[in-house]
Amino acid sequence: MIKVRDMCLWYGSSQALHHINMEIPDKAITALIGPSGCGKSTFLKSLNRMNDLIPGVKITGEILYNDTDIFSSAIDVNNLRKEIGMVFQKPNPFPMSIYDNIAYGPRTHGIKSRAKLDDIVERSLRGAAIWDEVRDRLKKNALGLSGGQQQRLCIARALAVEPDVLLMDEPTSALDPISTSKIEELAISLKEKYTIIIVTHNMQQAVRISDKTAFFLMGEMIEFGDTEKIFSMPEDKRTEDYITGRFG
Amino acid sequence: MEKQTISGKRKFYIGTLRFLMYLSAAITCGLVLFIVIYVLIKGIPNISWELLSTQPSYIDKSIGILPDILNTLYIIIAALLIVIPVGAGAAVYLTEYAKNKKIVAIIEYTAETLSGIPSIIFGLVGMLFFCEFMNMKTSLIAGALTLVIMNLPTIMRTTQESLKTVPQSYREGAFGLGAGKWRTIRTVVLPGCIDGIITGCILSIGRILGESAALLFTAGSAHVLNGFFQALGDPGSTLTVALYFYAKERGEFGVAFAIAAILMILTLLINLLAAFVGAVFKKRRKI
Amino acid sequence: MKKKKQLFETIIHGVFLILGLITVGSVLLITIYLIISGIPAIREIGIIDFLFGTQWKSTDAEPSFGILPFILTSVYGTAGAVVIGVPVGFLTAVYLAKIAPPKIKTLVTGAVGLLAGIPSVVYGLVGMLVLVPGVRVLFNLPDGANLFSAIIVLAIMILPSIINVSVTALESVPKEYEDASLALGATPVETYFKVSVPAAKSGIAAAVVLGVGRAIGEAMAVIMVSGNVANMPSLFQSVRFLTTAVASEMSYSAGLQQQALFSIALVLFLFIMLINATLNFFLKRSKED
């Protein structure tokens, strides 16, 4: 369970997130929606501390993961990122073989045995519903795959380190409709085992796959609740304006 | 909760690589510092007004490097005077005129080839072609012409790069006003490549200043005081060649270090100038 | 009037074409001159005796012109410079491209630029007076002017090429690759070496090949520290490279001896052409990546 308490974030002197409070449920899909620049991606990247890499970022408040603040000294950022995996907007497989892409994470974390790696690679690729398409060309360069296949490979790569949480940053924005629906199906099947938080521009997508939805606007979280409720009878006027397409 | 951290093995791997990177960077910087400081300390005390302002004399058993300084200056001027129009012209041809992709590919390939050829080979062919075939004998002009060929790729490349930043719309604007091709180039394109030519000149001056192997057999090693035009037709040694002879053939290490210190200071200045000019041009382009 | 203008434009076009072709002409000139002047001696000496002969006695009454010592010295010397220079240059490049804070990066890049700008003869001079005596004392030798000293000087001289080209290659690795690796729980250093470096491998290979070209073509610095005797190469012996063989005898040579020097230059030229082709291969592949 991830609990966010009174979290604020600054890029240098400009504040990008204002007092976010959220409890993200386990084994469910939570969608983050809102217009461009509303802070939803920034928020997502705070959850596995990818914002640490940007110079000048300052964060206050708490993000509790299994009841420990992820910014506290008790947390090792590398282990945190192992447990909270991430899938990016643009498919970004490494320029190496499909096998090596999947094995990269486990190898980094110290698994050397060939048999174990073989097993992890197959399990992860099956988990991301791409095994059948690539089983015969595991040694081929991953960049030879189509965009949609690359994105599923990236999901498989994230699964290979056995995370509990999967962060997805607009994972289908660079894909065609058929690939998009494959990724959506995959996301739904993955929520049995993983907590998924997905940033999306596509409100239909949020409706189709998510259990909970959070609406962000200008660095604030305006409303958070069951997806059905947010899209049928939002409490806040601004949420209603956004989902009915009045801005953004 | 006990803090979970990455394994000791990984920490060791990371620490080792980090250490090796710092060490390598330190070695690189240390080498530069050592060479610069060593040369300056050994050289500067040997630089005297007499050394700079006289020519060597066997009668007084004195050594002066004025001829070498002048020869270096002459050869830089002569080489630049020729290489700038040729190199910039070639760049203009490539970006403005050439339609045939094959010709462009060939010219660019030969330019790359040229920049990979070692100076000793330039020296040898320069000697065969300019000194012997063209009958220039061993002379500064033969050396300068050899350096022209060596520095062609540099001027071409920097000019080409700056030509690429001239917006296509400028050219179209000039054409639209009824200007002919040449007029367009003269009024719109050429002013835009001044940046590249200046950068190329600085780089070339640095390269000519440091060149020795290509000049050994083409410009020779005389230390005679001459005027510009007289000097071009006569053999003459540049500072680097003089350094080589004083150190290797005569064991005059004091003079050699004095020259080395002068070369080092000039190299420093040229590098600073190049960095400064680069920053200015970059800023100007942004506006 | 219009015709006159057209003629004028055609002439200008022609002038620029000629300027463009001067480069091509220069390369042709160099190639043809080296072949024409390099072939006679090889024919007279015999290609096998020339390339594989181990004795170079150009000024003896019964001269012999075997250049195997020079070829091997150049190959060993270059290999040695690469073995020492590449790790240092490569690690410095990773540091500069990925880790160094901006200010330090500017400073170190400036230092590397200076290293590239120092004239060969200055390297030779410092080598003669610091390195050669140092090597003599350190290894307890009668003379420190040997292959080892030459290797050290060459290793330093190829650093700038290796560093600059590698930095460019490493900086052009897409940030997405690095983000993906970090998000999997790899540390930055692991990311640089396991993702960024493999992704930039063609560019880094090009850097190494460029270094090889610089090392094999260097003459003046090497002639000042290598002792310049035509021995078969051995680490602590006085040796002569292909370049220094040409440089050291050209000024007083004549006849077959001079022609043989041209042949040596031809051999060196062939090496360089091979290296250039390899370099282009890697540069092209690095652009495609």
PDB file of N, CA and C in Angstrom, chain A residues 5-73:
ATOM      1  N   ARG A   5       1.384  11.558   1.943  1.00  0.00           N
ATOM      2  CA  ARG A   5       0.903  12.492   2.961  1.00  0.00           C
ATOM      3  C   ARG A   5       1.501  13.869   2.776  1.00  0.00           C
ATOM      4  N   ASP A   6       0.649  14.805   2.421  1.00  0.00           N
ATOM      5  CA  ASP A   6       1.026  16.215   2.375  1.00  0.00           C
ATOM      6  C   ASP A   6       2.315  16.441   1.589  1.00  0.00           C
ATOM      7  N   MET A   7       2.346  15.850   0.412  1.00  0.00           N
ATOM      8  CA  MET A   7       3.580  15.923  -0.364  1.00  0.00           C
ATOM      9  C   MET A   7       3.605  17.158  -1.264  1.00  0.00           C
ATOM     10  N   CYS A   8       4.731  17.888  -1.222  1.00  0.00           N
ATOM     11  CA  CYS A   8       4.939  19.029  -2.106  1.00  0.00           C
ATOM     12  C   CYS A   8       6.240  18.828  -2.865  1.00  0.00           C
ATOM     13  N   LEU A   9       6.304  19.374  -4.061  1.00  0.00           N
ATOM     14  CA  LEU A   9       7.532  19.228  -4.853  1.00  0.00           C
ATOM     15  C   LEU A   9       7.843  20.541  -5.565  1.00  0.00           C
ATOM     16  N   TRP A  10       9.118  20.919  -5.498  1.00  0.00           N
ATOM     17  CA  TRP A  10       9.588  22.133  -6.168  1.00  0.00           C
ATOM     18  C   TRP A  10      10.650  21.792  -7.200  1.00  0.00           C
ATOM     19  N   TYR A  11      10.572  22.441  -8.356  1.00  0.00           N
ATOM     20  CA  TYR A  11      11.715  22.472  -9.280  1.00  0.00           C
ATOM     21  C   TYR A  11      12.381  23.805  -9.038  1.00  0.00           C
ATOM     22  N   GLY A  12      13.505  23.813  -8.380  1.00  0.00           N
ATOM     23  CA  GLY A  12      14.134  25.085  -8.033  1.00  0.00           C
ATOM     24  C   GLY A  12      13.183  25.878  -7.161  1.00  0.00           C
ATOM     25  N   SER A  13      12.735  27.058  -7.662  1.00  0.00           N
ATOM     26  CA  SER A  13      11.875  27.882  -6.826  1.00  0.00           C
ATOM     27  C   SER A  13      10.406  27.764  -7.214  1.00  0.00           C
ATOM     28  N   SER A  14      10.117  27.030  -8.316  1.00  0.00           N
ATOM     29  CA  SER A  14       8.706  26.933  -8.689  1.00  0.00           C
ATOM     30  C   SER A  14       8.102  25.624  -8.183  1.00  0.00           C
ATOM     31  N   GLN A  15       6.949  25.764  -7.554  1.00  0.00           N
ATOM     32  CA  GLN A  15       6.329  24.592  -6.940  1.00  0.00           C
ATOM     33  C   GLN A  15       5.513  23.848  -7.987  1.00  0.00           C
ATOM     34  N   ALA A  16       5.773  22.539  -8.125  1.00  0.00           N
ATOM     35  CA  ALA A  16       5.089  21.762  -9.153  1.00  0.00           C
ATOM     36  C   ALA A  16       3.972  20.904  -8.566  1.00  0.00           C
ATOM     37  N   LEU A  17       4.078  20.544  -7.281  1.00  0.00           N
ATOM     38  CA  LEU A  17       3.018  19.750  -6.647  1.00  0.00           C
ATOM     39  C   LEU A  17       2.669  20.374  -5.292  1.00  0.00           C
ATOM     40  N   HIS A  18       1.367  20.482  -5.037  1.00  0.00           N
ATOM     41  CA  HIS A  18       0.909  21.128  -3.808  1.00  0.00           C
ATOM     42  C   HIS A  18       0.162  20.153  -2.912  1.00  0.00           C
ATOM     43  N   HIS A  19       0.753  19.831  -1.775  1.00  0.00           N
ATOM     44  CA  HIS A  19       0.039  19.110  -0.710  1.00  0.00           C
ATOM     45  C   HIS A  19      -0.817  17.952  -1.212  1.00  0.00           C
ATOM     46  N   ILE A  20      -0.153  16.975  -1.801  1.00  0.00           N
ATOM     47  CA  ILE A  20      -0.885  15.815  -2.304  1.00  0.00           C
ATOM     48  C   ILE A  20      -1.126  14.823  -1.157  1.00  0.00           C
ATOM     49  N   ASN A  21      -2.371  14.353  -1.018  1.00  0.00           N
ATOM     50  CA  ASN A  21      -2.707  13.295  -0.054  1.00  0.00           C
ATOM     51  C   ASN A  21      -3.474  12.210  -0.794  1.00  0.00           C
ATOM     52  N   MET A  22      -2.989  10.972  -0.674  1.00  0.00           N
ATOM     53  CA  MET A  22      -3.606   9.894  -1.440  1.00  0.00           C
ATOM     54  C   MET A  22      -3.327   8.571  -0.772  1.00  0.00           C
ATOM     55  N   GLU A  23      -4.249   7.633  -0.880  1.00  0.00           N
ATOM     56  CA  GLU A  23      -3.963   6.255  -0.479  1.00  0.00           C
ATOM     57  C   GLU A  23      -4.233   5.369  -1.673  1.00  0.00           C
ATOM     58  N   ILE A  24      -3.169   4.815  -2.209  1.00  0.00           N
ATOM     59  CA  ILE A  24      -3.309   4.061  -3.453  1.00  0.00           C
ATOM     60  C   ILE A  24      -3.533   2.589  -3.113  1.00  0.00           C
ATOM     61  N   PRO A  25      -4.643   1.999  -3.576  1.00  0.00           N
ATOM     62  CA  PRO A  25      -4.979   0.639  -3.169  1.00  0.00           C
ATOM     63  C   PRO A  25      -4.100  -0.422  -3.835  1.00  0.00           C
ATOM     64  N   ASP A  26      -3.890  -1.532  -3.128  1.00  0.00           N
ATOM     65  CA  ASP A  26      -3.104  -2.646  -3.650  1.00  0.00           C
ATOM     66  C   ASP A  26      -3.892  -3.418  -4.696  1.00  0.00           C
ATOM     67  N   LYS A  27      -3.171  -4.082  -5.570  1.00  0.00           N
ATOM     68  CA  LYS A  27      -3.760  -5.004  -6.552  1.00  0.00           C
ATOM     69  C   LYS A  27      -4.957  -4.377  -7.264  1.00  0.00           C
ATOM     70  N   ALA A  28      -4.745  -3.157  -7.718  1.00  0.00           N
ATOM     71  CA  ALA A  28      -5.788  -2.465  -8.466  1.00  0.00           C
ATOM     72  C   ALA A  28      -5.097  -1.503  -9.419  1.00  0.00           C
ATOM     73  N   ILE A  29      -5.842  -0.975 -10.378  1.00  0.00           N
ATOM     74  CA  ILE A  29      -5.259   0.010 -11.287  1.00  0.00           C
ATOM     75  C   ILE A  29      -5.756   1.393 -10.900  1.00  0.00           C
ATOM     76  N   THR A  30      -4.820   2.279 -10.629  1.00  0.00           N
ATOM     77  CA  THR A  30      -5.166   3.662 -10.331  1.00  0.00           C
ATOM     78  C   THR A  30      -4.716   4.520 -11.504  1.00  0.00           C
ATOM     79  N   ALA A  31      -5.647   5.292 -12.051  1.00  0.00           N
ATOM     80  CA  ALA A  31      -5.292   6.143 -13.186  1.00  0.00           C
ATOM     81  C   ALA A  31      -5.099   7.569 -12.708  1.00  0.00           C
ATOM     82  N   LEU A  32      -4.055   8.235 -13.247  1.00  0.00           N
ATOM     83  CA  LEU A  32      -3.839   9.659 -12.959  1.00  0.00           C
ATOM     84  C   LEU A  32      -4.151  10.419 -14.232  1.00  0.00           C
ATOM     85  N   ILE A  33      -5.167  11.298 -14.164  1.00  0.00           N
ATOM     86  CA  ILE A  33      -5.521  12.064 -15.363  1.00  0.00           C
ATOM     87  C   ILE A  33      -5.399  13.554 -15.087  1.00  0.00           C
ATOM     88  N   GLY A  34      -5.451  14.318 -16.162  1.00  0.00           N
ATOM     89  CA  GLY A  34      -5.341  15.764 -16.037  1.00  0.00           C
ATOM     90  C   GLY A  34      -4.664  16.331 -17.268  1.00  0.00           C
ATOM     91  N   PRO A  35      -4.798  17.648 -17.486  1.00  0.00           N
ATOM     92  CA  PRO A  35      -4.196  18.263 -18.676  1.00  0.00           C
ATOM     93  C   PRO A  35      -2.669  18.252 -18.597  1.00  0.00           C
ATOM     94  N   SER A  36      -2.006  18.510 -19.746  1.00  0.00           N
ATOM     95  CA  SER A  36      -0.544  18.527 -19.770  1.00  0.00           C
ATOM     96  C   SER A  36      -0.006  19.530 -18.761  1.00  0.00           C
ATOM     97  N   GLY A  37       1.063  19.141 -18.096  1.00  0.00           N
ATOM     98  CA  GLY A  37       1.687  20.058 -17.156  1.00  0.00           C
ATOM     99  C   GLY A  37       0.975  20.163 -15.822  1.00  0.00           C
ATOM    100  N   CYS A  38       0.031  19.238 -15.548  1.00  0.00           N
ATOM    101  CA  CYS A  38      -0.717  19.327 -14.304  1.00  0.00           C
ATOM    102  C   CYS A  38       0.040  18.679 -13.151  1.00  0.00           C
ATOM    103  N   GLY A  39       1.149  17.993 -13.456  1.00  0.00           N
ATOM    104  CA  GLY A  39       1.934  17.402 -12.386  1.00  0.00           C
ATOM    105  C   GLY A  39       1.731  15.912 -12.213  1.00  0.00           C
ATOM    106  N   LYS A  40       0.906  15.285 -13.057  1.00  0.00           N
ATOM    107  CA  LYS A  40       0.629  13.858 -12.840  1.00  0.00           C
ATOM    108  C   LYS A  40       1.855  12.987 -13.099  1.00  0.00           C
ATOM    109  N   SER A  41       2.607  13.343 -14.147  1.00  0.00           N
ATOM    110  CA  SER A  41       3.820  12.569 -14.426  1.00  0.00           C
ATOM    111  C   SER A  41       4.880  12.798 -13.348  1.00  0.00           C
ATOM    112  N   THR A  42       5.008  14.053 -12.934  1.00  0.00           N
ATOM    113  CA  THR A  42       5.958  14.383 -11.872  1.00  0.00           C
ATOM    114  C   THR A  42       5.628  13.587 -10.617  1.00  0.00           C
ATOM    115  N   PHE A  43       4.329  13.509 -10.321  1.00  0.00           N
ATOM    116  CA  PHE A  43       3.905  12.752  -9.148  1.00  0.00           C
ATOM    117  C   PHE A  43       4.271  11.281  -9.298  1.00  0.00           C
ATOM    118  N   LEU A  44       3.975  10.737 -10.482  1.00  0.00           N
ATOM    119  CA  LEU A  44       4.278   9.313 -10.714  1.00  0.00           C
ATOM    120  C   LEU A  44       5.768   9.038 -10.501  1.00  0.00           C
ATOM    121  N   LYS A  45       6.601   9.926 -11.047  1.00  0.00           N
ATOM    122  CA  LYS A  45       8.049   9.710 -10.965  1.00  0.00           C
ATOM    123  C   LYS A  45       8.578   9.899  -9.547  1.00  0.00           C
ATOM    124  N   SER A  46       7.793  10.559  -8.686  1.00  0.00           N
ATOM    125  CA  SER A  46       8.226  10.679  -7.295  1.00  0.00           C
ATOM    126  C   SER A  46       8.104   9.340  -6.584  1.00  0.00           C
ATOM    127  N   LEU A  47       7.170   8.502  -7.056  1.00  0.00           N
ATOM    128  CA  LEU A  47       6.878   7.260  -6.328  1.00  0.00           C
ATOM    129  C   LEU A  47       8.049   6.276  -6.358  1.00  0.00           C
ATOM    130  N   ASN A  48       8.880   6.327  -7.435  1.00  0.00           N
ATOM    131  CA  ASN A  48      10.099   5.496  -7.398  1.00  0.00           C
ATOM    132  C   ASN A  48      11.353   6.372  -7.390  1.00  0.00           C
ATOM    133  N   ARG A  49      11.141   7.602  -6.991  1.00  0.00           N
ATOM    134  CA  ARG A  49      12.241   8.553  -6.812  1.00  0.00           C
ATOM    135  C   ARG A  49      13.062   8.784  -8.076  1.00  0.00           C
ATOM    136  N   MET A  50      12.419   8.703  -9.247  1.00  0.00           N
ATOM    137  CA  MET A  50      13.143   9.033 -10.479  1.00  0.00           C
ATOM    138  C   MET A  50      13.392  10.537 -10.556  1.00  0.00           C
ATOM    139  N   ASN A  51      12.658  11.309  -9.764  1.00  0.00           N
ATOM    140  CA  ASN A  51      12.888  12.754  -9.744  1.00  0.00           C
ATOM    141  C   ASN A  51      14.199  13.133  -9.064  1.00  0.00           C
ATOM    142  N   ASP A  52      14.744  12.186  -8.295  1.00  0.00           N
ATOM    143  CA  ASP A  52      16.035  12.448  -7.643  1.00  0.00           C
ATOM    144  C   ASP A  52      17.089  12.858  -8.658  1.00  0.00           C
ATOM    145  N   LEU A  53      16.901  12.376  -9.903  1.00  0.00           N
ATOM    146  CA  LEU A  53      17.945  12.561 -10.912  1.00  0.00           C
ATOM    147  C   LEU A  53      17.947  13.965 -11.471  1.00  0.00           C
ATOM    148  N   ILE A  54      16.835  14.698 -11.248  1.00  0.00           N
ATOM    149  CA  ILE A  54      16.756  16.049 -11.805  1.00  0.00           C
ATOM    150  C   ILE A  54      17.332  17.025 -10.798  1.00  0.00           C
ATOM    151  N   PRO A  55      18.337  17.814 -11.220  1.00  0.00           N
ATOM    152  CA  PRO A  55      18.951  18.736 -10.275  1.00  0.00           C
ATOM    153  C   PRO A  55      17.946  19.812  -9.829  1.00  0.00           C
ATOM    154  N   GLY A  56      17.998  20.176  -8.577  1.00  0.00           N
ATOM    155  CA  GLY A  56      17.157  21.259  -8.076  1.00  0.00           C
ATOM    156  C   GLY A  56      15.784  20.836  -7.598  1.00  0.00           C
ATOM    157  N   VAL A  57      15.508  19.526  -7.587  1.00  0.00           N
ATOM    158  CA  VAL A  57      14.198  19.071  -7.130  1.00  0.00           C
ATOM    159  C   VAL A  57      14.202  18.943  -5.609  1.00  0.00           C
ATOM    160  N   LYS A  58      13.154  19.516  -4.981  1.00  0.00           N
ATOM    161  CA  LYS A  58      13.034  19.415  -3.527  1.00  0.00           C
ATOM    162  C   LYS A  58      11.649  18.871  -3.196  1.00  0.00           C
ATOM    163  N   ILE A  59      11.596  17.911  -2.286  1.00  0.00           N
ATOM    164  CA  ILE A  59      10.317  17.297  -1.945  1.00  0.00           C
ATOM    165  C   ILE A  59      10.096  17.383  -0.435  1.00  0.00           C
ATOM    166  N   THR A  60       8.882  17.756  -0.039  1.00  0.00           N
ATOM    167  CA  THR A  60       8.532  17.698   1.386  1.00  0.00           C
ATOM    168  C   THR A  60       7.327  16.778   1.549  1.00  0.00           C
ATOM    169  N   GLY A  61       7.004  16.438   2.784  1.00  0.00           N
ATOM    170  CA  GLY A  61       5.908  15.507   3.032  1.00  0.00           C
ATOM    171  C   GLY A  61       6.417  14.077   2.993  1.00  0.00           C
ATOM    172  N   GLU A  62       5.486  13.129   2.947  1.00  0.00           N
ATOM    173  CA  GLU A  62       5.889  11.725   3.031  1.00  0.00           C
ATOM    174  C   GLU A  62       5.235  10.904   1.935  1.00  0.00           C
ATOM    175  N   ILE A  63       5.969   9.909   1.467  1.00  0.00           N
ATOM    176  CA  ILE A  63       5.351   8.865   0.655  1.00  0.00           C
ATOM    177  C   ILE A  63       5.657   7.554   1.372  1.00  0.00           C
ATOM    178  N   LEU A  64       4.635   6.935   1.940  1.00  0.00           N
ATOM    179  CA  LEU A  64       4.860   5.713   2.703  1.00  0.00           C
ATOM    180  C   LEU A  64       4.634   4.507   1.812  1.00  0.00           C
ATOM    181  N   TYR A  65       5.656   3.683   1.739  1.00  0.00           N
ATOM    182  CA  TYR A  65       5.531   2.437   0.995  1.00  0.00           C
ATOM    183  C   TYR A  65       5.745   1.317   2.009  1.00  0.00           C
ATOM    184  N   ASN A  66       4.750   0.456   2.193  1.00  0.00           N
ATOM    185  CA  ASN A  66       4.767  -0.529   3.275  1.00  0.00           C
ATOM    186  C   ASN A  66       5.110   0.124   4.611  1.00  0.00           C
ATOM    187  N   ASP A  67       4.507   1.277   4.838  1.00  0.00           N
ATOM    188  CA  ASP A  67       4.636   2.013   6.092  1.00  0.00           C
ATOM    189  C   ASP A  67       6.006   2.628   6.353  1.00  0.00           C
ATOM    190  N   THR A  68       6.887   2.645   5.337  1.00  0.00           N
ATOM    191  CA  THR A  68       8.170   3.329   5.514  1.00  0.00           C
ATOM    192  C   THR A  68       8.244   4.483   4.519  1.00  0.00           C
ATOM    193  N   ASP A  69       8.708   5.635   4.974  1.00  0.00           N
ATOM    194  CA  ASP A  69       8.851   6.775   4.081  1.00  0.00           C
ATOM    195  C   ASP A  69       9.960   6.492   3.068  1.00  0.00           C
ATOM    196  N   ILE A  70       9.617   6.600   1.789  1.00  0.00           N
ATOM    197  CA  ILE A  70      10.627   6.241   0.780  1.00  0.00           C
ATOM    198  C   ILE A  70      11.779   7.239   0.726  1.00  0.00           C
ATOM    199  N   PHE A  71      11.607   8.401   1.321  1.00  0.00           N
ATOM    200  CA  PHE A  71      12.709   9.366   1.330  1.00  0.00           C
ATOM    201  C   PHE A  71      13.584   9.227   2.563  1.00  0.00           C
ATOM    202  N   SER A  72      13.196   8.334   3.484  1.00  0.00           N
ATOM    203  CA  SER A  72      13.968   8.187   4.715  1.00  0.00           C
ATOM    204  C   SER A  72      15.245   7.409   4.436  1.00  0.00           C
ATOM    205  N   SER A  73      16.167   7.495   5.372  1.00  0.00           N
ATOM    206  CA  SER A  73      17.453   6.849   5.164  1.00  0.00           C
ATOM    207  C   SER A  73      17.348   5.328   5.273  1.00  0.00           C
TER     208      SER A  73
END
